[in-house]
Amino acid sequence: PACDLFTFVDDERVVGPTEELTWQAGHVLAARQSYVGVSDAARKVREASQTAGAWAGAVVHIHSEHGVCVLTSEEKWTKLKDIIQKWLTRLNEGNTLLSHKELMSDRGFLVYVTRNYPAMIPYLKGFHLTIEMWRGGRDKEGWKLKAPAVCPSPPTHDEEVSVASEESLGSLAFDL
């Protein structure tokens, strides 16, 4: 049986089929890091567990019947739903001036959360297209046209991007 290593920025998590194999893989990781001069912070080492808790935005549960389940915290899930509902409400009300700074911030959070739910990634396309609509050379849905147009200067973070409500964030239409 094999173990695996996951890295998030400067933090690693070793996973394996048994506690013993996971501990051995962690030992090998620490030895290799030490060899190349990366110090191991023993105070940060956690015992092997099937309920290890949140790490890098993910909460992993291991169930004998269902296998491994990767979720996000309830707090992050609620924030995700609130962000999506906020934009859907604004668009349904007919608001066509959208805050560029707010769109960028919300997109960043959505990208962070969707790392746990890869099936949600295509729904971010609406945010990406809406944020890029200021560039010009785009069709009414935000897709880049083949013939480039003269690009205007980008909006500052405090400016608003004007889009028609039915032409933006369209891929957000999924059931909350």
C-alpha atoms as a printed R data frame, in Angstrom:
    type eleno elety resid chain resno       x      y       z
1   ATOM     1    CA   PRO     A     1   0.000  0.000   0.000
2   ATOM     2    CA   ALA     A     2   1.190  3.507  -0.827
3   ATOM     3    CA   CYS     A     3   0.992  6.798   1.003
4   ATOM     4    CA   ASP     A     4   0.557 10.214  -0.550
5   ATOM     5    CA   LEU     A     5   1.726 13.730   0.221
6   ATOM     6    CA   PHE     A     6  -0.293 16.910  -0.235
7   ATOM     7    CA   THR     A     7   1.308 20.340  -0.091
8   ATOM     8    CA   PHE     A     8  -0.349 23.710   0.414
9   ATOM     9    CA   VAL     A     9   2.132 26.596   0.240
10  ATOM    10    CA   ASP     A    10   4.620 25.601   2.963
11  ATOM    11    CA   ASP     A    11   2.556 22.975   4.749
12  ATOM    12    CA   GLU     A    12   2.386 19.268   4.016
13  ATOM    13    CA   ARG     A    13  -0.050 16.559   4.939
14  ATOM    14    CA   VAL     A    14   0.775 12.883   4.616
15  ATOM    15    CA   VAL     A    15  -2.061 10.437   4.024
16  ATOM    16    CA   GLY     A    16  -1.980  6.679   4.050
17  ATOM    17    CA   PRO     A    17  -4.062  3.545   4.489
18  ATOM    18    CA   THR     A    18  -2.905  2.808   8.059
19  ATOM    19    CA   GLU     A    19  -1.612  4.775  11.001
20  ATOM    20    CA   GLU     A    20   1.734  2.967  10.891
21  ATOM    21    CA   LEU     A    21   2.319  3.578   7.160
22  ATOM    22    CA   THR     A    22   1.298  7.221   7.516
23  ATOM    23    CA   TRP     A    23   3.741  7.700  10.393
24  ATOM    24    CA   GLN     A    24   6.541  6.047   8.357
25  ATOM    25    CA   ALA     A    25   5.814  8.281   5.353
26  ATOM    26    CA   GLY     A    26   5.871 11.338   7.616
27  ATOM    27    CA   HIS     A    27   9.247 10.222   8.947
28  ATOM    28    CA   VAL     A    28  10.613  9.857   5.398
29  ATOM    29    CA   LEU     A    29   9.276 13.328   4.524
30  ATOM    30    CA   ALA     A    30  10.921 14.891   7.581
31  ATOM    31    CA   ALA     A    31  14.234 13.130   6.843
32  ATOM    32    CA   ARG     A    32  14.260 14.350   3.215
33  ATOM    33    CA   GLN     A    33  13.372 17.880   4.225
34  ATOM    34    CA   SER     A    34  16.123 17.862   6.823
35  ATOM    35    CA   TYR     A    35  18.603 16.614   4.213
36  ATOM    36    CA   VAL     A    36  17.931 19.646   1.994
37  ATOM    37    CA   GLY     A    37  17.966 22.078   4.928
38  ATOM    38    CA   VAL     A    38  14.254 22.518   5.621
39  ATOM    39    CA   SER     A    39  13.699 22.337   9.351
40  ATOM    40    CA   ASP     A    40  10.867 20.191  10.690
41  ATOM    41    CA   ALA     A    41   8.690 21.895  13.287
42  ATOM    42    CA   ALA     A    42   7.972 19.022  15.649
43  ATOM    43    CA   ARG     A    43   5.366 21.132  17.463
44  ATOM    44    CA   LYS     A    44   3.270 21.133  14.279
45  ATOM    45    CA   VAL     A    45   3.291 17.370  13.757
46  ATOM    46    CA   ARG     A    46  -0.150 15.827  14.238
47  ATOM    47    CA   GLU     A    47  -1.015 12.282  15.089
48  ATOM    48    CA   ALA     A    48  -2.378 10.200  12.245
49  ATOM    49    CA   SER     A    49  -6.159 10.351  12.352
50  ATOM    50    CA   GLN     A    50  -9.181  9.545  10.230
51  ATOM    51    CA   THR     A    51 -10.802 12.716  11.571
52  ATOM    52    CA   ALA     A    52  -7.870 15.106  11.275
53  ATOM    53    CA   GLY     A    53  -9.942 18.276  10.932
54  ATOM    54    CA   ALA     A    54  -9.743 21.202   8.538
55  ATOM    55    CA   TRP     A    55  -6.624 21.797   6.466
56  ATOM    56    CA   ALA     A    56  -6.079 24.172   3.526
57  ATOM    57    CA   GLY     A    57  -9.795 24.956   3.306
58  ATOM    58    CA   ALA     A    58 -10.888 21.326   3.255
59  ATOM    59    CA   VAL     A    59 -12.482 19.088   5.845
60  ATOM    60    CA   VAL     A    60 -11.873 15.422   5.083
61  ATOM    61    CA   HIS     A    61 -14.102 12.686   6.490
62  ATOM    62    CA   ILE     A    62 -13.396  8.994   6.139
63  ATOM    63    CA   HIS     A    63 -16.440  6.736   6.249
64  ATOM    64    CA   SER     A    64 -16.310  2.976   6.003
65  ATOM    65    CA   GLU     A    65 -19.448  2.956   3.814
66  ATOM    66    CA   HIS     A    66 -18.811  6.020   1.632
67  ATOM    67    CA   GLY     A    67 -15.014  6.244   1.503
68  ATOM    68    CA   VAL     A    68 -13.264  9.614   1.621
69  ATOM    69    CA   CYS     A    69 -15.428 12.733   1.522
70  ATOM    70    CA   VAL     A    70 -13.903 16.191   1.029
71  ATOM    71    CA   LEU     A    71 -16.061 19.080   2.217
72  ATOM    72    CA   THR     A    72 -15.665 22.679   3.263
73  ATOM    73    CA   SER     A    73 -16.647 24.108   6.627
74  ATOM    74    CA   GLU     A    74 -20.271 25.073   7.205
75  ATOM    75    CA   GLU     A    75 -19.154 28.689   7.628
76  ATOM    76    CA   LYS     A    76 -17.431 28.768   4.229
77  ATOM    77    CA   TRP     A    77 -20.355 26.979   2.561
78  ATOM    78    CA   THR     A    78 -22.772 29.576   3.965
79  ATOM    79    CA   LYS     A    79 -20.526 32.416   2.761
80  ATOM    80    CA   LEU     A    80 -20.381 30.805  -0.706
81  ATOM    81    CA   LYS     A    81 -24.181 30.618  -0.908
82  ATOM    82    CA   ASP     A    82 -24.511 34.210   0.340
83  ATOM    83    CA   ILE     A    83 -22.108 35.510  -2.334
84  ATOM    84    CA   ILE     A    84 -23.945 33.707  -5.120
85  ATOM    85    CA   GLN     A    85 -27.337 34.833  -3.811
86  ATOM    86    CA   LYS     A    86 -26.110 38.438  -3.552
87  ATOM    87    CA   TRP     A    87 -25.090 38.536  -7.232
88  ATOM    88    CA   LEU     A    88 -28.210 36.740  -8.434
89  ATOM    89    CA   THR     A    89 -30.373 39.202  -6.507
90  ATOM    90    CA   ARG     A    90 -28.555 42.218  -7.955
91  ATOM    91    CA   LEU     A    91 -28.844 40.885 -11.486
92  ATOM    92    CA   ASN     A    92 -32.521 39.961 -11.074
93  ATOM    93    CA   GLU     A    93 -33.182 43.511  -9.835
94  ATOM    94    CA   GLY     A    94 -31.704 44.813 -13.096
95  ATOM    95    CA   ASN     A    95 -28.508 46.291 -11.667
96  ATOM    96    CA   THR     A    96 -26.043 46.649 -14.531
97  ATOM    97    CA   LEU     A    97 -23.281 48.554 -12.715
98  ATOM    98    CA   LEU     A    98 -21.291 45.992 -10.768
99  ATOM    99    CA   SER     A    99 -18.373 46.804  -8.478
100 ATOM   100    CA   HIS     A   100 -15.144 45.555 -10.066
101 ATOM   101    CA   LYS     A   101 -13.436 45.332  -6.673
102 ATOM   102    CA   GLU     A   102 -16.317 43.354  -5.174
103 ATOM   103    CA   LEU     A   103 -16.446 40.987  -8.177
104 ATOM   104    CA   MET     A   104 -12.688 40.335  -7.881
105 ATOM   105    CA   SER     A   105 -12.925 39.717  -4.151
106 ATOM   106    CA   ASP     A   106 -15.891 37.366  -4.456
107 ATOM   107    CA   ARG     A   107 -14.277 35.490  -7.342
108 ATOM   108    CA   GLY     A   108 -11.175 34.934  -5.203
109 ATOM   109    CA   PHE     A   109 -13.240 33.357  -2.451
110 ATOM   110    CA   LEU     A   110 -15.198 31.225  -4.935
111 ATOM   111    CA   VAL     A   111 -11.952 29.941  -6.484
112 ATOM   112    CA   TYR     A   112 -10.701 29.074  -2.988
113 ATOM   113    CA   VAL     A   113 -13.849 27.117  -2.075
114 ATOM   114    CA   THR     A   114 -14.232 25.354  -5.426
115 ATOM   115    CA   ARG     A   115 -10.865 23.652  -4.940
116 ATOM   116    CA   ASN     A   116 -12.859 21.217  -2.805
117 ATOM   117    CA   TYR     A   117 -15.653 20.910  -5.374
118 ATOM   118    CA   PRO     A   118 -14.117 20.637  -8.877
119 ATOM   119    CA   ALA     A   119 -17.551 20.175 -10.457
120 ATOM   120    CA   MET     A   120 -18.348 23.805  -9.536
121 ATOM   121    CA   ILE     A   121 -15.403 25.279 -11.472
122 ATOM   122    CA   PRO     A   122 -17.325 25.807 -14.757
123 ATOM   123    CA   TYR     A   123 -19.787 28.031 -12.895
124 ATOM   124    CA   LEU     A   124 -16.974 30.512 -12.249
125 ATOM   125    CA   LYS     A   125 -16.791 31.317 -15.963
126 ATOM   126    CA   GLY     A   126 -19.558 33.897 -15.534
127 ATOM   127    CA   PHE     A   127 -17.472 35.766 -12.955
128 ATOM   128    CA   HIS     A   128 -14.361 35.580 -15.132
129 ATOM   129    CA   LEU     A   129 -16.187 36.896 -18.204
130 ATOM   130    CA   THR     A   130 -17.956 39.658 -16.264
131 ATOM   131    CA   ILE     A   131 -14.710 40.874 -14.696
132 ATOM   132    CA   GLU     A   132 -13.032 41.004 -18.129
133 ATOM   133    CA   MET     A   133 -15.862 42.847 -19.939
134 ATOM   134    CA   TRP     A   134 -14.130 46.221 -19.454
135 ATOM   135    CA   ARG     A   135 -11.438 45.194 -21.960
136 ATOM   136    CA   GLY     A   136 -13.598 45.566 -25.045
137 ATOM   137    CA   GLY     A   137 -13.310 43.196 -27.980
138 ATOM   138    CA   ARG     A   138 -15.888 40.953 -26.326
139 ATOM   139    CA   ASP     A   139 -19.317 39.806 -27.404
140 ATOM   140    CA   LYS     A   140 -22.462 40.461 -25.344
141 ATOM   141    CA   GLU     A   141 -21.808 37.349 -23.217
142 ATOM   142    CA   GLY     A   142 -18.226 38.396 -22.463
143 ATOM   143    CA   TRP     A   143 -16.404 35.973 -24.773
144 ATOM   144    CA   LYS     A   144 -13.300 37.325 -26.491
145 ATOM   145    CA   LEU     A   145 -13.780 38.177 -30.165
146 ATOM   146    CA   LYS     A   146 -11.248 37.017 -32.765
147 ATOM   147    CA   ALA     A   147 -10.470 40.502 -34.081
148 ATOM   148    CA   PRO     A   148  -8.946 42.463 -31.173
149 ATOM   149    CA   ALA     A   149 -10.421 45.858 -30.464
150 ATOM   150    CA   VAL     A   150  -8.600 48.748 -28.845
151 ATOM   151    CA   CYS     A   151  -8.394 47.923 -25.150
152 ATOM   152    CA   PRO     A   152  -9.460 50.637 -22.736
153 ATOM   153    CA   SER     A   153  -7.585 51.113 -19.510
154 ATOM   154    CA   PRO     A   154  -8.547 48.700 -16.732
155 ATOM   155    CA   PRO     A   155 -10.967 49.888 -14.064
156 ATOM   156    CA   THR     A   156  -9.564 50.835 -10.713
157 ATOM   157    CA   HIS     A   157 -10.668 48.724  -7.791
158 ATOM   158    CA   ASP     A   158 -13.272 51.321  -6.831
159 ATOM   159    CA   GLU     A   159 -14.869 51.608 -10.272
160 ATOM   160    CA   GLU     A   160 -17.893 49.678 -11.409
161 ATOM   161    CA   VAL     A   161 -18.149 47.499 -14.492
162 ATOM   162    CA   SER     A   162 -21.279 47.967 -16.577
163 ATOM   163    CA   VAL     A   163 -22.891 44.787 -17.857
164 ATOM   164    CA   ALA     A   164 -26.391 43.825 -18.828
165 ATOM   165    CA   SER     A   165 -27.913 41.563 -16.205
166 ATOM   166    CA   GLU     A   166 -28.846 38.782 -18.613
167 ATOM   167    CA   GLU     A   167 -25.390 38.855 -20.175
168 ATOM   168    CA   SER     A   168 -23.272 38.420 -17.058
169 ATOM   169    CA   LEU     A   169 -22.698 35.871 -14.361
170 ATOM   170    CA   GLY     A   170 -25.059 33.707 -16.388
171 ATOM   171    CA   SER     A   171 -23.401 30.470 -15.418
172 ATOM   172    CA   LEU     A   172 -24.292 31.081 -11.774
173 ATOM   173    CA   ALA     A   173 -27.758 29.728 -12.344
174 ATOM   174    CA   PHE     A   174 -27.553 26.580 -10.295
175 ATOM   175    CA   ASP     A   175 -29.603 25.439  -7.371
176 ATOM   176    CA   LEU     A   176 -28.466 26.710  -3.984
